[in-house]
Amino acid sequence: YFELPYYPAGVFIWLAHSLGLGYLMTFWLGKLGYLLLYAWIAYLAVKKSRNKLLLTTILTLPTIVFTAANYSYDAWTLGFSALSLVYFIEEMKEEAPMSMKNMLIISLSIFLAGSAKIAYLGLMLVYFFVPKRKFSSPSMRLRWYAMLIAVLALSVLAFSLSHYTNADYQGMVHGGMDINIHRQTQFILQNPLRYLKIFFVYLLTRFSSFEYSSGFTVLLGGRFIPIFNYLPQLVMIVIAFLDKDADDKKVPASIRVLLLLASLFSVFLICTAIYLDYTEVGHPTILGVQSRYWIPVLFPILYGVSGPNITNRYPQTTLLLLSSSAIVRKAKEKTQHENPAGQGQEDIMSEVDALFLKEERQDTVSCLHQGCPKEEPHIVSQTVASVEKAFHCHEGKCYSDTAG
């Protein structure tokens, strides 16, 4: 992580200090600054795109709007990566060569997205395969590749300097007792095929799970009635195939395939980073990859898989689907509010979260299957049935898939 994405909030915090505001107002004004920045970036992306419904649906998912209203990198990453991809896709729809202005916007936006989380630079893969027709001259083509190489070089340099200044950092120790980046790197290099198997098994398990993917849409992955959790994902898929315009046919099939490959590469980098930083050395699965990490690759994946041969002749139907999703979500929130049993479950879960944050967290998690002689067993016993689903069990221990 780099500090750059925090600067917009920092400007508003500085403004609040200059105005002599109190701590609470200063805190809220910083969050507002971050939200306004995200709203502006999202506006620019939607304004440029001709696939406005799909893009708007993804950019306004409740999870991402919630994080945009907080001190979180996720909205920064999604906003700038979407802006870069939108300009690139719209360029592929045009016969005219790329302008220097659009080249700068595409490369600078993806650089800013990667400044928050470098793994998302994997989306740049498709940028290296721009058709020759998109360049007015060989010199413009060279400038394009020079920009991309500069983005990669600066990002890697900044990441390396950050790692060098924190040479003693070994990883997020709350992920387990045997977290060590250097040893995990050695494990991957010595067992590349084994790690690829770990990655693809994890990927297939996660992407085939609607319950896991509900974190794309619900605030903080809250528990709701299953059918309501699934509906927004289905709506996004339907919109991806319906939200088309005539110029989508001009995007080469090779570019669509490369968008999918670039998204897969980014997911691979994300999972590998978490495997290095959060997962115990040699563990048979990847721990700590939260569902919100997939949101920046939703747009290129859905655009890539939805063919150009379907034209949306019924935009009213698409809008109806969006409205229905909003109505169902409102009903879901009302059901949760009126369900005292669900509320009680949330209270118990809060107690368990607090319990897991103790120094003995690993021992407490391990006792789910072994009994809890020391750590308040009544709390754990009340939630074993619901908590176990969120844990991976290996050699008698259960490991959480989230950082909490």
PDB file of N, CA and C in Angstrom, residues 87-161:
ATOM      1  N   TYR A  87     -11.974   4.308 -21.097  1.00  0.00           N
ATOM      2  CA  TYR A  87     -11.334   5.043 -22.188  1.00  0.00           C
ATOM      3  C   TYR A  87     -10.708   4.079 -23.203  1.00  0.00           C
ATOM      4  N   PHE A  88     -10.129   2.980 -22.689  1.00  0.00           N
ATOM      5  CA  PHE A  88      -9.516   2.000 -23.592  1.00  0.00           C
ATOM      6  C   PHE A  88     -10.575   1.317 -24.456  1.00  0.00           C
ATOM      7  N   ILE A  89     -11.657   0.849 -23.842  1.00  0.00           N
ATOM      8  CA  ILE A  89     -12.704   0.155 -24.601  1.00  0.00           C
ATOM      9  C   ILE A  89     -13.365   1.084 -25.611  1.00  0.00           C
ATOM     10  N   GLU A  90     -13.608   2.320 -25.204  1.00  0.00           N
ATOM     11  CA  GLU A  90     -14.215   3.273 -26.143  1.00  0.00           C
ATOM     12  C   GLU A  90     -13.284   3.567 -27.309  1.00  0.00           C
ATOM     13  N   GLU A  91     -11.970   3.558 -27.064  1.00  0.00           N
ATOM     14  CA  GLU A  91     -11.018   3.746 -28.165  1.00  0.00           C
ATOM     15  C   GLU A  91     -11.087   2.583 -29.148  1.00  0.00           C
ATOM     16  N   MET A  92     -11.301   1.366 -28.625  1.00  0.00           N
ATOM     17  CA  MET A  92     -11.382   0.199 -29.499  1.00  0.00           C
ATOM     18  C   MET A  92     -12.615   0.241 -30.398  1.00  0.00           C
ATOM     19  N   LYS A  93     -13.608   1.033 -30.039  1.00  0.00           N
ATOM     20  CA  LYS A  93     -14.821   1.151 -30.841  1.00  0.00           C
ATOM     21  C   LYS A  93     -14.674   2.161 -31.975  1.00  0.00           C
ATOM     22  N   GLU A  94     -13.604   2.965 -31.921  1.00  0.00           N
ATOM     23  CA  GLU A  94     -13.407   4.021 -32.906  1.00  0.00           C
ATOM     24  C   GLU A  94     -12.404   3.585 -33.968  1.00  0.00           C
ATOM     25  N   GLU A  95     -12.620   4.058 -35.187  1.00  0.00           N
ATOM     26  CA  GLU A  95     -11.689   3.785 -36.274  1.00  0.00           C
ATOM     27  C   GLU A  95     -10.496   4.728 -36.243  1.00  0.00           C
ATOM     28  N   ALA A  96     -10.696   5.921 -35.708  1.00  0.00           N
ATOM     29  CA  ALA A  96      -9.625   6.922 -35.690  1.00  0.00           C
ATOM     30  C   ALA A  96      -8.514   6.508 -34.726  1.00  0.00           C
ATOM     31  N   PRO A  97      -7.292   6.940 -34.983  1.00  0.00           N
ATOM     32  CA  PRO A  97      -6.172   6.618 -34.087  1.00  0.00           C
ATOM     33  C   PRO A  97      -6.363   7.247 -32.702  1.00  0.00           C
ATOM     34  N   MET A  98      -5.699   6.664 -31.725  1.00  0.00           N
ATOM     35  CA  MET A  98      -5.765   7.203 -30.372  1.00  0.00           C
ATOM     36  C   MET A  98      -5.077   8.570 -30.311  1.00  0.00           C
ATOM     37  N   SER A  99      -5.683   9.473 -29.580  1.00  0.00           N
ATOM     38  CA  SER A  99      -5.071  10.785 -29.360  1.00  0.00           C
ATOM     39  C   SER A  99      -4.102  10.704 -28.186  1.00  0.00           C
ATOM     40  N   MET A 100      -3.170  11.638 -28.142  1.00  0.00           N
ATOM     41  CA  MET A 100      -2.223  11.683 -27.029  1.00  0.00           C
ATOM     42  C   MET A 100      -2.957  11.913 -25.707  1.00  0.00           C
ATOM     43  N   LYS A 101      -4.025  12.692 -25.745  1.00  0.00           N
ATOM     44  CA  LYS A 101      -4.800  12.953 -24.530  1.00  0.00           C
ATOM     45  C   LYS A 101      -5.360  11.661 -23.954  1.00  0.00           C
ATOM     46  N   ASN A 102      -5.967  10.840 -24.800  1.00  0.00           N
ATOM     47  CA  ASN A 102      -6.549   9.589 -24.309  1.00  0.00           C
ATOM     48  C   ASN A 102      -5.472   8.614 -23.862  1.00  0.00           C
ATOM     49  N   MET A 103      -4.329   8.609 -24.522  1.00  0.00           N
ATOM     50  CA  MET A 103      -3.212   7.775 -24.080  1.00  0.00           C
ATOM     51  C   MET A 103      -2.798   8.139 -22.659  1.00  0.00           C
ATOM     52  N   LEU A 104      -2.699   9.423 -22.412  1.00  0.00           N
ATOM     53  CA  LEU A 104      -2.298   9.895 -21.077  1.00  0.00           C
ATOM     54  C   LEU A 104      -3.345   9.530 -20.031  1.00  0.00           C
ATOM     55  N   ILE A 105      -4.629   9.690 -20.370  1.00  0.00           N
ATOM     56  CA  ILE A 105      -5.690   9.376 -19.420  1.00  0.00           C
ATOM     57  C   ILE A 105      -5.670   7.890 -19.074  1.00  0.00           C
ATOM     58  N   ILE A 106      -5.522   7.025 -20.080  1.00  0.00           N
ATOM     59  CA  ILE A 106      -5.519   5.574 -19.856  1.00  0.00           C
ATOM     60  C   ILE A 106      -4.343   5.168 -18.981  1.00  0.00           C
ATOM     61  N   SER A 107      -3.147   5.633 -19.325  1.00  0.00           N
ATOM     62  CA  SER A 107      -1.949   5.226 -18.589  1.00  0.00           C
ATOM     63  C   SER A 107      -1.886   5.851 -17.197  1.00  0.00           C
ATOM     64  N   LEU A 108      -2.258   7.125 -17.076  1.00  0.00           N
ATOM     65  CA  LEU A 108      -2.209   7.774 -15.764  1.00  0.00           C
ATOM     66  C   LEU A 108      -3.254   7.188 -14.818  1.00  0.00           C
ATOM     67  N   SER A 109      -4.449   6.884 -15.341  1.00  0.00           N
ATOM     68  CA  SER A 109      -5.508   6.332 -14.495  1.00  0.00           C
ATOM     69  C   SER A 109      -5.126   4.954 -13.959  1.00  0.00           C
ATOM     70  N   ILE A 110      -4.560   4.105 -14.807  1.00  0.00           N
ATOM     71  CA  ILE A 110      -4.181   2.768 -14.327  1.00  0.00           C
ATOM     72  C   ILE A 110      -3.008   2.858 -13.365  1.00  0.00           C
ATOM     73  N   PHE A 111      -2.146   3.857 -13.561  1.00  0.00           N
ATOM     74  CA  PHE A 111      -1.045   4.071 -12.605  1.00  0.00           C
ATOM     75  C   PHE A 111      -1.600   4.457 -11.231  1.00  0.00           C
ATOM     76  N   LEU A 112      -2.589   5.358 -11.213  1.00  0.00           N
ATOM     77  CA  LEU A 112      -3.184   5.770  -9.949  1.00  0.00           C
ATOM     78  C   LEU A 112      -3.921   4.611  -9.286  1.00  0.00           C
ATOM     79  N   ALA A 113      -4.592   3.767 -10.093  1.00  0.00           N
ATOM     80  CA  ALA A 113      -5.254   2.587  -9.534  1.00  0.00           C
ATOM     81  C   ALA A 113      -4.227   1.654  -8.900  1.00  0.00           C
ATOM     82  N   GLY A 114      -3.103   1.458  -9.593  1.00  0.00           N
ATOM     83  CA  GLY A 114      -2.058   0.587  -9.066  1.00  0.00           C
ATOM     84  C   GLY A 114      -1.320   1.180  -7.893  1.00  0.00           C
ATOM     85  N   SER A 115      -1.375   2.507  -7.731  1.00  0.00           N
ATOM     86  CA  SER A 115      -0.699   3.125  -6.589  1.00  0.00           C
ATOM     87  C   SER A 115      -1.362   2.744  -5.275  1.00  0.00           C
ATOM     88  N   ALA A 116      -2.618   2.317  -5.344  1.00  0.00           N
ATOM     89  CA  ALA A 116      -3.302   1.852  -4.136  1.00  0.00           C
ATOM     90  C   ALA A 116      -3.006   0.378  -3.897  1.00  0.00           C
ATOM     91  N   LYS A 117      -3.176  -0.418  -4.944  1.00  0.00           N
ATOM     92  CA  LYS A 117      -2.894  -1.856  -4.852  1.00  0.00           C
ATOM     93  C   LYS A 117      -2.251  -2.278  -6.164  1.00  0.00           C
ATOM     94  N   ILE A 118      -0.958  -2.553  -6.094  1.00  0.00           N
ATOM     95  CA  ILE A 118      -0.174  -2.775  -7.307  1.00  0.00           C
ATOM     96  C   ILE A 118      -0.652  -3.990  -8.098  1.00  0.00           C
ATOM     97  N   ALA A 119      -1.349  -4.918  -7.423  1.00  0.00           N
ATOM     98  CA  ALA A 119      -1.808  -6.128  -8.112  1.00  0.00           C
ATOM     99  C   ALA A 119      -2.759  -5.806  -9.258  1.00  0.00           C
ATOM    100  N   TYR A 120      -3.471  -4.683  -9.179  1.00  0.00           N
ATOM    101  CA  TYR A 120      -4.431  -4.351 -10.227  1.00  0.00           C
ATOM    102  C   TYR A 120      -3.759  -3.843 -11.502  1.00  0.00           C
ATOM    103  N   LEU A 121      -2.439  -3.665 -11.483  1.00  0.00           N
ATOM    104  CA  LEU A 121      -1.738  -3.325 -12.713  1.00  0.00           C
ATOM    105  C   LEU A 121      -1.768  -4.482 -13.701  1.00  0.00           C
ATOM    106  N   GLY A 122      -2.170  -5.663 -13.235  1.00  0.00           N
ATOM    107  CA  GLY A 122      -2.343  -6.782 -14.150  1.00  0.00           C
ATOM    108  C   GLY A 122      -3.340  -6.486 -15.246  1.00  0.00           C
ATOM    109  N   LEU A 123      -4.258  -5.554 -15.002  1.00  0.00           N
ATOM    110  CA  LEU A 123      -5.230  -5.167 -16.027  1.00  0.00           C
ATOM    111  C   LEU A 123      -4.554  -4.514 -17.233  1.00  0.00           C
ATOM    112  N   MET A 124      -3.311  -4.052 -17.040  1.00  0.00           N
ATOM    113  CA  MET A 124      -2.580  -3.415 -18.137  1.00  0.00           C
ATOM    114  C   MET A 124      -2.211  -4.402 -19.236  1.00  0.00           C
ATOM    115  N   LEU A 125      -2.308  -5.671 -18.969  1.00  0.00           N
ATOM    116  CA  LEU A 125      -1.892  -6.671 -19.950  1.00  0.00           C
ATOM    117  C   LEU A 125      -2.526  -6.431 -21.318  1.00  0.00           C
ATOM    118  N   VAL A 126      -3.804  -6.100 -21.328  1.00  0.00           N
ATOM    119  CA  VAL A 126      -4.510  -5.896 -22.594  1.00  0.00           C
ATOM    120  C   VAL A 126      -4.002  -4.662 -23.330  1.00  0.00           C
ATOM    121  N   TYR A 127      -3.424  -3.693 -22.616  1.00  0.00           N
ATOM    122  CA  TYR A 127      -2.954  -2.459 -23.252  1.00  0.00           C
ATOM    123  C   TYR A 127      -1.754  -2.684 -24.166  1.00  0.00           C
ATOM    124  N   PHE A 128      -1.045  -3.787 -23.971  1.00  0.00           N
ATOM    125  CA  PHE A 128       0.128  -4.063 -24.795  1.00  0.00           C
ATOM    126  C   PHE A 128      -0.237  -4.698 -26.144  1.00  0.00           C
ATOM    127  N   PHE A 129      -1.532  -4.891 -26.395  1.00  0.00           N
ATOM    128  CA  PHE A 129      -1.960  -5.545 -27.630  1.00  0.00           C
ATOM    129  C   PHE A 129      -2.930  -4.670 -28.425  1.00  0.00           C
ATOM    130  N   VAL A 130      -2.713  -3.375 -28.373  1.00  0.00           N
ATOM    131  CA  VAL A 130      -3.547  -2.447 -29.139  1.00  0.00           C
ATOM    132  C   VAL A 130      -3.274  -2.644 -30.627  1.00  0.00           C
ATOM    133  N   PRO A 131      -4.314  -2.754 -31.457  1.00  0.00           N
ATOM    134  CA  PRO A 131      -4.102  -2.932 -32.903  1.00  0.00           C
ATOM    135  C   PRO A 131      -3.310  -1.767 -33.512  1.00  0.00           C
ATOM    136  N   LYS A 132      -2.541  -2.053 -34.547  1.00  0.00           N
ATOM    137  CA  LYS A 132      -1.695  -1.037 -35.175  1.00  0.00           C
ATOM    138  C   LYS A 132      -2.511   0.113 -35.749  1.00  0.00           C
ATOM    139  N   ARG A 133      -3.748  -0.189 -36.153  1.00  0.00           N
ATOM    140  CA  ARG A 133      -4.589   0.850 -36.764  1.00  0.00           C
ATOM    141  C   ARG A 133      -4.892   1.992 -35.811  1.00  0.00           C
ATOM    142  N   LYS A 134      -4.689   1.758 -34.492  1.00  0.00           N
ATOM    143  CA  LYS A 134      -5.009   2.789 -33.502  1.00  0.00           C
ATOM    144  C   LYS A 134      -3.879   3.801 -33.311  1.00  0.00           C
ATOM    145  N   PHE A 135      -2.809   3.678 -34.111  1.00  0.00           N
ATOM    146  CA  PHE A 135      -1.693   4.615 -33.997  1.00  0.00           C
ATOM    147  C   PHE A 135      -1.517   5.353 -35.322  1.00  0.00           C
ATOM    148  N   SER A 136      -1.374   6.651 -35.213  1.00  0.00           N
ATOM    149  CA  SER A 136      -1.247   7.473 -36.424  1.00  0.00           C
ATOM    150  C   SER A 136       0.125   7.341 -37.057  1.00  0.00           C
ATOM    151  N   SER A 137       1.106   6.898 -36.294  1.00  0.00           N
ATOM    152  CA  SER A 137       2.458   6.761 -36.826  1.00  0.00           C
ATOM    153  C   SER A 137       3.247   5.811 -35.923  1.00  0.00           C
ATOM    154  N   PRO A 138       4.366   5.259 -36.405  1.00  0.00           N
ATOM    155  CA  PRO A 138       5.199   4.400 -35.555  1.00  0.00           C
ATOM    156  C   PRO A 138       5.697   5.106 -34.297  1.00  0.00           C
ATOM    157  N   SER A 139       5.960   6.408 -34.417  1.00  0.00           N
ATOM    158  CA  SER A 139       6.428   7.150 -33.243  1.00  0.00           C
ATOM    159  C   SER A 139       5.363   7.224 -32.159  1.00  0.00           C
ATOM    160  N   MET A 140       4.082   7.332 -32.535  1.00  0.00           N
ATOM    161  CA  MET A 140       2.998   7.347 -31.549  1.00  0.00           C
ATOM    162  C   MET A 140       2.875   5.990 -30.871  1.00  0.00           C
ATOM    163  N   ARG A 141       3.117   4.950 -31.647  1.00  0.00           N
ATOM    164  CA  ARG A 141       3.084   3.609 -31.058  1.00  0.00           C
ATOM    165  C   ARG A 141       4.195   3.443 -30.029  1.00  0.00           C
ATOM    166  N   LEU A 142       5.383   3.951 -30.345  1.00  0.00           N
ATOM    167  CA  LEU A 142       6.499   3.892 -29.408  1.00  0.00           C
ATOM    168  C   LEU A 142       6.200   4.697 -28.141  1.00  0.00           C
ATOM    169  N   ARG A 143       5.568   5.847 -28.308  1.00  0.00           N
ATOM    170  CA  ARG A 143       5.202   6.659 -27.136  1.00  0.00           C
ATOM    171  C   ARG A 143       4.218   5.906 -26.233  1.00  0.00           C
ATOM    172  N   TRP A 144       3.286   5.178 -26.852  1.00  0.00           N
ATOM    173  CA  TRP A 144       2.300   4.415 -26.077  1.00  0.00           C
ATOM    174  C   TRP A 144       2.986   3.360 -25.227  1.00  0.00           C
ATOM    175  N   TYR A 145       3.877   2.592 -25.862  1.00  0.00           N
ATOM    176  CA  TYR A 145       4.576   1.550 -25.106  1.00  0.00           C
ATOM    177  C   TYR A 145       5.518   2.157 -24.067  1.00  0.00           C
ATOM    178  N   ALA A 146       6.091   3.304 -24.359  1.00  0.00           N
ATOM    179  CA  ALA A 146       6.952   3.976 -23.394  1.00  0.00           C
ATOM    180  C   ALA A 146       6.151   4.387 -22.151  1.00  0.00           C
ATOM    181  N   MET A 147       4.916   4.869 -22.371  1.00  0.00           N
ATOM    182  CA  MET A 147       4.053   5.224 -21.242  1.00  0.00           C
ATOM    183  C   MET A 147       3.763   4.004 -20.375  1.00  0.00           C
ATOM    184  N   LEU A 148       3.413   2.886 -21.011  1.00  0.00           N
ATOM    185  CA  LEU A 148       3.083   1.681 -20.253  1.00  0.00           C
ATOM    186  C   LEU A 148       4.287   1.170 -19.467  1.00  0.00           C
ATOM    187  N   ILE A 149       5.450   1.162 -20.095  1.00  0.00           N
ATOM    188  CA  ILE A 149       6.662   0.709 -19.408  1.00  0.00           C
ATOM    189  C   ILE A 149       7.002   1.643 -18.256  1.00  0.00           C
ATOM    190  N   ALA A 150       6.797   2.960 -18.469  1.00  0.00           N
ATOM    191  CA  ALA A 150       7.055   3.930 -17.399  1.00  0.00           C
ATOM    192  C   ALA A 150       6.128   3.686 -16.215  1.00  0.00           C
ATOM    193  N   VAL A 151       4.855   3.388 -16.489  1.00  0.00           N
ATOM    194  CA  VAL A 151       3.902   3.100 -15.405  1.00  0.00           C
ATOM    195  C   VAL A 151       4.359   1.889 -14.609  1.00  0.00           C
ATOM    196  N   LEU A 152       4.749   0.828 -15.309  1.00  0.00           N
ATOM    197  CA  LEU A 152       5.215  -0.378 -14.622  1.00  0.00           C
ATOM    198  C   LEU A 152       6.488  -0.107 -13.832  1.00  0.00           C
ATOM    199  N   ALA A 153       7.433   0.599 -14.452  1.00  0.00           N
ATOM    200  CA  ALA A 153       8.717   0.861 -13.798  1.00  0.00           C
ATOM    201  C   ALA A 153       8.536   1.701 -12.536  1.00  0.00           C
ATOM    202  N   LEU A 154       7.744   2.770 -12.636  1.00  0.00           N
ATOM    203  CA  LEU A 154       7.518   3.633 -11.475  1.00  0.00           C
ATOM    204  C   LEU A 154       6.794   2.893 -10.362  1.00  0.00           C
ATOM    205  N   SER A 155       5.822   2.067 -10.724  1.00  0.00           N
ATOM    206  CA  SER A 155       5.063   1.324  -9.723  1.00  0.00           C
ATOM    207  C   SER A 155       5.945   0.307  -9.010  1.00  0.00           C
ATOM    208  N   VAL A 156       6.734  -0.437  -9.775  1.00  0.00           N
ATOM    209  CA  VAL A 156       7.634  -1.429  -9.177  1.00  0.00           C
ATOM    210  C   VAL A 156       8.687  -0.746  -8.321  1.00  0.00           C
ATOM    211  N   LEU A 157       9.210   0.394  -8.794  1.00  0.00           N
ATOM    212  CA  LEU A 157      10.209   1.133  -8.025  1.00  0.00           C
ATOM    213  C   LEU A 157       9.627   1.618  -6.701  1.00  0.00           C
ATOM    214  N   ALA A 158       8.420   2.202  -6.767  1.00  0.00           N
ATOM    215  CA  ALA A 158       7.785   2.687  -5.541  1.00  0.00           C
ATOM    216  C   ALA A 158       7.500   1.542  -4.578  1.00  0.00           C
ATOM    217  N   PHE A 159       7.037   0.413  -5.120  1.00  0.00           N
ATOM    218  CA  PHE A 159       6.766  -0.756  -4.279  1.00  0.00           C
ATOM    219  C   PHE A 159       8.053  -1.284  -3.652  1.00  0.00           C
ATOM    220  N   SER A 160       9.126  -1.325  -4.428  1.00  0.00           N
ATOM    221  CA  SER A 160      10.402  -1.823  -3.926  1.00  0.00           C
ATOM    222  C   SER A 160      10.950  -0.917  -2.828  1.00  0.00           C
ATOM    223  N   LEU A 161      10.838   0.392  -3.028  1.00  0.00           N
ATOM    224  CA  LEU A 161      11.317   1.330  -2.007  1.00  0.00           C
ATOM    225  C   LEU A 161      10.512   1.191  -0.726  1.00  0.00           C
TER     226      LEU A 161
END
